[in-house]
Short mmCIF file of C-alpha atoms in Angstrom, two decimals:
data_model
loop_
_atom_site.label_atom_id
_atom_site.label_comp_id
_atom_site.label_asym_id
_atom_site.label_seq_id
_atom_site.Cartn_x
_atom_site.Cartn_y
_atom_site.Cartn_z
CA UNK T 25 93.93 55.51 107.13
CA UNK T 26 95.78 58.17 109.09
CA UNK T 27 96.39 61.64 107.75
CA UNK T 28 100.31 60.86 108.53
CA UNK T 29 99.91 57.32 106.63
CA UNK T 30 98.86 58.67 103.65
CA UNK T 31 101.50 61.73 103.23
CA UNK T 32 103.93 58.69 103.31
CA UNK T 33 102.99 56.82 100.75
CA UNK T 34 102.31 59.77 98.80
CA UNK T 35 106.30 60.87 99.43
CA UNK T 36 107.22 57.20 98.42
CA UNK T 37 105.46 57.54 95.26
CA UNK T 38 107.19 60.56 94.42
CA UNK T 39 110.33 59.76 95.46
CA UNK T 40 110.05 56.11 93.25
CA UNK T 41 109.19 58.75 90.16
CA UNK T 42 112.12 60.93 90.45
CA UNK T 43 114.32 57.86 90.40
CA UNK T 44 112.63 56.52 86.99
CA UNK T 45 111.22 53.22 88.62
CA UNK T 46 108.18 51.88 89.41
CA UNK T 47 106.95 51.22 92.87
CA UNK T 48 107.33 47.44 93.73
CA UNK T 49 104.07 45.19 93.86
CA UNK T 50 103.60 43.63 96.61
CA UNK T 51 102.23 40.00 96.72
CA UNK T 52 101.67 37.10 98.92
CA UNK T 53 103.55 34.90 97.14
CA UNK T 54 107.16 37.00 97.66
CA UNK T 55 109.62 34.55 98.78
CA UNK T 56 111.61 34.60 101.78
CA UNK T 57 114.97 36.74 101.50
CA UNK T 58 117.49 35.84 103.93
CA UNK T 59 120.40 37.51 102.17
CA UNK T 60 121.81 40.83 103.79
CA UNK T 61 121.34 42.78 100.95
CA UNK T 62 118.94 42.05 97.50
CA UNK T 63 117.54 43.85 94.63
CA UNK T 64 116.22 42.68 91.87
CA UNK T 65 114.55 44.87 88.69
CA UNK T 66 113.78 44.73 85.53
CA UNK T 67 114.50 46.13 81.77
CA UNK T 68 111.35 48.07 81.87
CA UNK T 69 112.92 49.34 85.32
CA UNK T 70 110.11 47.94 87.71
CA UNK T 71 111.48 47.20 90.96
CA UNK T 72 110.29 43.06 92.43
CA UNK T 73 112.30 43.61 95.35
CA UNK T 74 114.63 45.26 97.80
CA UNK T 75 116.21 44.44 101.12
CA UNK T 76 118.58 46.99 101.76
CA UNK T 77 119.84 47.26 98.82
CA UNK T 78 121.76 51.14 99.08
CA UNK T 79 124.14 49.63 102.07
CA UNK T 80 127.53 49.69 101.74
CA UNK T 81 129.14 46.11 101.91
CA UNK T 82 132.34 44.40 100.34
CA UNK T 83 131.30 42.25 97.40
CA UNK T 84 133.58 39.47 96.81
CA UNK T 85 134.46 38.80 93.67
CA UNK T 86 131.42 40.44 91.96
CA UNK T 87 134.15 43.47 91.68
CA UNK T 88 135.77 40.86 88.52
CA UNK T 89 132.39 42.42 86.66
CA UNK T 90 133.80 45.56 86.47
CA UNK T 91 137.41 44.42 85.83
CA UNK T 92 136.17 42.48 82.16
CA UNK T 93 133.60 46.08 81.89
CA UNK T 94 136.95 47.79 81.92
CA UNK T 95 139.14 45.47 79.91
CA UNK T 96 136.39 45.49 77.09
CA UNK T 97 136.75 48.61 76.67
CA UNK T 98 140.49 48.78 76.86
CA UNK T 99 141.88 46.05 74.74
CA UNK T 100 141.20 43.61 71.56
CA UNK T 101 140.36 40.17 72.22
CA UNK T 102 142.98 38.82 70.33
CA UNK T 103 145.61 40.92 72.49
CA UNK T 104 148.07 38.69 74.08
CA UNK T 105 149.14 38.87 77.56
CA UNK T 106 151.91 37.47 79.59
CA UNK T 107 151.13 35.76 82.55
CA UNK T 108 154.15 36.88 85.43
CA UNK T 109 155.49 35.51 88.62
CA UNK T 110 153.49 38.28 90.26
CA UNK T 111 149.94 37.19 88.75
CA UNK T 112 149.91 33.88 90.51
CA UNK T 113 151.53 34.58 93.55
CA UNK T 114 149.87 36.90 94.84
CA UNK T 115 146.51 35.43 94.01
CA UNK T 116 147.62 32.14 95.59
CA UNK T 117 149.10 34.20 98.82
CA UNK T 118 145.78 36.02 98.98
CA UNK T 119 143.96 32.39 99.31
CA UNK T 120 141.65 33.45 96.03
CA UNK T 121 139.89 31.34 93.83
CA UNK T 122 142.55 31.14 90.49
CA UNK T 123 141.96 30.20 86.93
CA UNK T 124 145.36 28.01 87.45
CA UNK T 125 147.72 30.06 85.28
CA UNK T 126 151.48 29.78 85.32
CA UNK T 127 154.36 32.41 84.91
CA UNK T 128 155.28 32.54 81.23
CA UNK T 129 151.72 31.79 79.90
CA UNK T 130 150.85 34.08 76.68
CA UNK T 131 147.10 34.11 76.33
CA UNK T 132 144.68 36.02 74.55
CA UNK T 133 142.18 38.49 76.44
CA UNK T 134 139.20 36.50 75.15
CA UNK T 135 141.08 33.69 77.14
CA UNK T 136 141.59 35.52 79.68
CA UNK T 137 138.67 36.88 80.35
CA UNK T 138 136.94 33.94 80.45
CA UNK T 139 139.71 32.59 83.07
CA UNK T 140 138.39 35.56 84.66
CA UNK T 141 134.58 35.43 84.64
CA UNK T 142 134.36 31.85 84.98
CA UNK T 143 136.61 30.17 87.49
CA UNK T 144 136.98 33.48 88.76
CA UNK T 145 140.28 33.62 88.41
CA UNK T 146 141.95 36.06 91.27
CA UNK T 147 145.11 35.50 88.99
CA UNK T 148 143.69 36.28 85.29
CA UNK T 149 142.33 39.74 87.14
CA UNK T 150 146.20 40.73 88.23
CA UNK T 151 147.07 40.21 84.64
CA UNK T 152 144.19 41.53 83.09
CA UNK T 153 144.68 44.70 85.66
CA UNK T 154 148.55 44.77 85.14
CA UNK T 155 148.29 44.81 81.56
CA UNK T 156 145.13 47.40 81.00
CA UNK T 157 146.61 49.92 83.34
CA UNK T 158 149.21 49.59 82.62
CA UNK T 159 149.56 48.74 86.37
CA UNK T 160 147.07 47.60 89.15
CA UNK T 161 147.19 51.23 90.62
CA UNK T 162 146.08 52.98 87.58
CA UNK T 163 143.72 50.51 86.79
CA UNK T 164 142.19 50.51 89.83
CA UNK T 165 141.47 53.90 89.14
CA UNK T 166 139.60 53.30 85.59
CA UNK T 167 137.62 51.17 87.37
CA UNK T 168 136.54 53.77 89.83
CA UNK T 169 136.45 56.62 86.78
CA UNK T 170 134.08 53.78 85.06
CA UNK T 171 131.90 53.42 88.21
CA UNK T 172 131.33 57.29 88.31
CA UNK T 173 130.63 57.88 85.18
CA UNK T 174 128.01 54.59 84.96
CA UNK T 175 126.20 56.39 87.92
CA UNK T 176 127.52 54.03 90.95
CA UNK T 177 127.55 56.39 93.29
CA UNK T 178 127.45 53.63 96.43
CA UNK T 179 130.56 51.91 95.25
CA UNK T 180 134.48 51.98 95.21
CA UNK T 181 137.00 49.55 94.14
CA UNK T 182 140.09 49.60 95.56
CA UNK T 183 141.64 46.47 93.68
CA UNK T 184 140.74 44.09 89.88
CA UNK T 185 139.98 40.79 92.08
CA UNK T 186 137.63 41.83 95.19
CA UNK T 187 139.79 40.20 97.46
CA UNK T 188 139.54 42.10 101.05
CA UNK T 189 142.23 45.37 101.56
CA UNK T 190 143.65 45.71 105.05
CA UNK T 191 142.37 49.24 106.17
CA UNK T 192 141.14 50.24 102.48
CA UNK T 193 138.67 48.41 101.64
CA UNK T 194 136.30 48.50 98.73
CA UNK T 195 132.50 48.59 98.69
CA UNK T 196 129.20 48.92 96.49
CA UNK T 197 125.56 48.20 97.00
CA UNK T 198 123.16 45.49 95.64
CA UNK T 199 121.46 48.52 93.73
CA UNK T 200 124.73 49.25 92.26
CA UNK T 201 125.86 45.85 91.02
CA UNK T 202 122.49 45.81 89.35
CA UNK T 203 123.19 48.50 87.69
CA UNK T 204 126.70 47.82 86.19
CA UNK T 205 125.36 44.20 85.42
CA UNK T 206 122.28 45.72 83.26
CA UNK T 207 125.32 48.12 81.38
CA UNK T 208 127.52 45.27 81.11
CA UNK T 209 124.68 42.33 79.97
CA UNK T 210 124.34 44.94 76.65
CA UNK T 211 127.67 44.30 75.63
CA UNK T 212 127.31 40.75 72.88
CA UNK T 213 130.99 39.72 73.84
CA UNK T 214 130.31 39.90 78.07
CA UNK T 215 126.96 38.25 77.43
CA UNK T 216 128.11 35.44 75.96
CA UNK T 217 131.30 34.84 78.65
CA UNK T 218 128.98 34.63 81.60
CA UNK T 219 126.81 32.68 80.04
CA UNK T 220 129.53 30.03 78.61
CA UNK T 221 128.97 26.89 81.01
CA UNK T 222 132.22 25.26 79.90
CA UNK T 223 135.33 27.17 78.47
CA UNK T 224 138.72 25.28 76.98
CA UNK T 225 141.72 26.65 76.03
CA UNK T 226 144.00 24.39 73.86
CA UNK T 227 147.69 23.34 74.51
CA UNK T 228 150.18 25.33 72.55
CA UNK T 229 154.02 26.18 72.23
CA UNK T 230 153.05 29.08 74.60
CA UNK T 231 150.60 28.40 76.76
CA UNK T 232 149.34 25.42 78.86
CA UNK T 233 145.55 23.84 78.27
CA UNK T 234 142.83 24.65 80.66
CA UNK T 235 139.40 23.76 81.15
CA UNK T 236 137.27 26.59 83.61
CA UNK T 237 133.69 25.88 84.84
CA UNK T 238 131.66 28.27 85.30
CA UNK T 239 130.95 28.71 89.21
CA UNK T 240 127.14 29.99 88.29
CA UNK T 241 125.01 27.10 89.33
CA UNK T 242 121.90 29.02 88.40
CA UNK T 243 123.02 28.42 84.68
CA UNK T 244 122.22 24.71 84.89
CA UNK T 245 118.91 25.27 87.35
CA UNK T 246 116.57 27.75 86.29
CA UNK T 247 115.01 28.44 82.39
CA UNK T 248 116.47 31.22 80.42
CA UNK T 249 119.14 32.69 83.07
CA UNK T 250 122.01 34.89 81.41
CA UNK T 251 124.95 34.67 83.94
CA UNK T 252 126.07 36.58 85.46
CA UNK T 253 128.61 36.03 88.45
CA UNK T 254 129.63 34.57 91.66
CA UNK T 255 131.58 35.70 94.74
CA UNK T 256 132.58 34.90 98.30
CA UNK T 257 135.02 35.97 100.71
CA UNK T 258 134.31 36.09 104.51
CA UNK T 259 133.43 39.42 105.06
CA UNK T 260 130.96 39.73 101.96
CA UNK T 261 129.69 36.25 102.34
CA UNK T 262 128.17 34.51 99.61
CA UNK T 263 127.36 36.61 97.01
CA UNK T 264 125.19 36.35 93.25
CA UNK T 265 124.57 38.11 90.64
CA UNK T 266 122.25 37.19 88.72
CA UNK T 267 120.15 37.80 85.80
CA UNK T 268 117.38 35.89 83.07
CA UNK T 269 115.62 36.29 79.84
CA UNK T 270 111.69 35.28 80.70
CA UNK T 271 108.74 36.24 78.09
CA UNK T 272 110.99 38.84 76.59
CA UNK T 273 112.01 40.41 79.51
CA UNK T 274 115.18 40.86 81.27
CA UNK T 275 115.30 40.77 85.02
CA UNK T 276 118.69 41.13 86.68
CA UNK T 277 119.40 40.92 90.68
CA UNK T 278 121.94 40.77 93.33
CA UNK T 279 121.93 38.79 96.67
CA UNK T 280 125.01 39.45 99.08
CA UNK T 281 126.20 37.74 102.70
CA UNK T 282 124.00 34.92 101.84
CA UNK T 283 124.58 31.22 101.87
CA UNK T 284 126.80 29.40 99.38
CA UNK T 285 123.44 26.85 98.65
CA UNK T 286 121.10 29.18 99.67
CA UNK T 287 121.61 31.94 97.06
CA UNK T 288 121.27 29.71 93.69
CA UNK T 289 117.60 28.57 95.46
CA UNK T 290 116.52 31.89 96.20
CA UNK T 291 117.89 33.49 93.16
CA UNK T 292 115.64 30.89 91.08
CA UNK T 293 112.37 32.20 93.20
CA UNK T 294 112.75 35.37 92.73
CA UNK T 295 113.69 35.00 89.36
CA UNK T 296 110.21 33.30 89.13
CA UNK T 297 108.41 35.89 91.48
CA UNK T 298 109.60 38.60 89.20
CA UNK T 299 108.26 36.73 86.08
CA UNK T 300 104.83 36.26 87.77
CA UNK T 301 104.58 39.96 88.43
CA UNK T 302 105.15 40.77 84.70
CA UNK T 303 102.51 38.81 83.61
CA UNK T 304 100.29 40.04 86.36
CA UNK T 305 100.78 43.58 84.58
#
């Protein structure tokens, strides 16, 4: 091996040290990536794979992650928030995916949230946003104080939804939404919401019923997977992130500009690649 060789892969080490993560094994068995941008890691912080995963790209609707991050820490569950004109227009106008909520509508944040994490509700995100500000503007910028402070140096929100911003818009990184998904997964309450297959709100004097599915196929086709969240628009492409529970170990990862199919099937093999190199040590 040349002189040259070696003094890079002894920089590499170094440089996979001062980050705090372990150098990613490499084995024949990796599976085919075809996604723009992937990372996927573990709790012990062992990296299974990257594919340029510090580029800057729009994320869809994986920004709603950091919209319920926020709100957790902003409100009670049992808050109550008015659904306005405003909420569902402008979700509708922007072509997003809603949660189907009407002006008038009093629900609860836990509702809400949901609406927001499942369906992925572009209009439960305006209220959510509108509320928690107070205002989209200055909630906007909690989310980008948030994203600081959690270390996400690659990314910048510039709305609640992740809907694209004519001449402003927002990025982050696959190594980034890893990140914020390992700091959200530790809070019980987002845990459980991403990995709810089937929420229902009841009729009542002041709000419709609904019934949101969760748009996380990998929940239904792969053992022990957590959530975590979809996205799509056309400039981010089909986006997941993803994370699962195997022998005691959490592994979380991120695919973006894949294909709406593709990413649930490649999600579950790396899932599984990532589980074999555990138990290989």
């Amino acid at each position: 091996m040349s002189g040259m060789r070696i003094a890079g892969l002894m920089v590499s080490a170094t440089l996979a040290v001062l980050v705090g993560f372990a150098t990613p094994a490499v084995a024949a068995d990796a599976p085919t990536v075809k996604a723009g941008e992937a990372y996927v890691v573990d709790s012990a912080g062992t990296i299974h794979f990257g594919k340029r995963q510090t580029r800057r790209v729009p994320v869809a609707s994986l920004v709603k992650v950091m919209t319920a991050y926020v709100v957790l820490r902003e409100a009670r569950l049992t808050d109550t928030v008015t659904v306005t004109e405003a909420d569902v227009k402008d979700a509708v106008r922007g072509g997003a995916t809603t949660a189907g909520l009407r002006e008038g509508e009093r629900l609860t944040v836990r509702d809400l949230l949901h609406g927001l994490l499942l369906p992925s509700g572009a209009d439960a995100a305006s209220a959510l946003a509108r509320r928690y500000g107070p205002g989209k503007a200055a909630f906007v910028a909690k989310m980008n104080r948030t994203a600081r402070a959690l270390g996400l140096a690659d990314t910048r929100y510039t709305n609640a939804d992740g809907m694209p911003t004519p001449g402003n818009g927002g990025y982050s990184t696959a190594a980034d939404q890893v990140k914020l998904a390992q700091r959200a997964l530790a809070d019980s309450t987002f845990l459980a919401m991403v990995g709810t297959k089937t929420y229902k709100v009841g009729k009542t004097a002041v709000h419709r019923a609904h019934t949101w599915r969760n748009s996380n196929e990998l929940l239904s086709r792969s053992s022990g997977v957590l959530g975590v969240k979809t996205g799509y628009t056309r400039a981010a492409g089909y986006c997941l992130l993803f994370a699962a529970e195997r022998n005691g170990v959490q592994i979380v990862g991120a695919l973006l500009h894949d294909g709406r199919d593709r990413r649930f099937t490649t999600a579950e093999r790396l899932l599984d690649y990532a589980e074999r190199q555990i138990a290989s040590g």
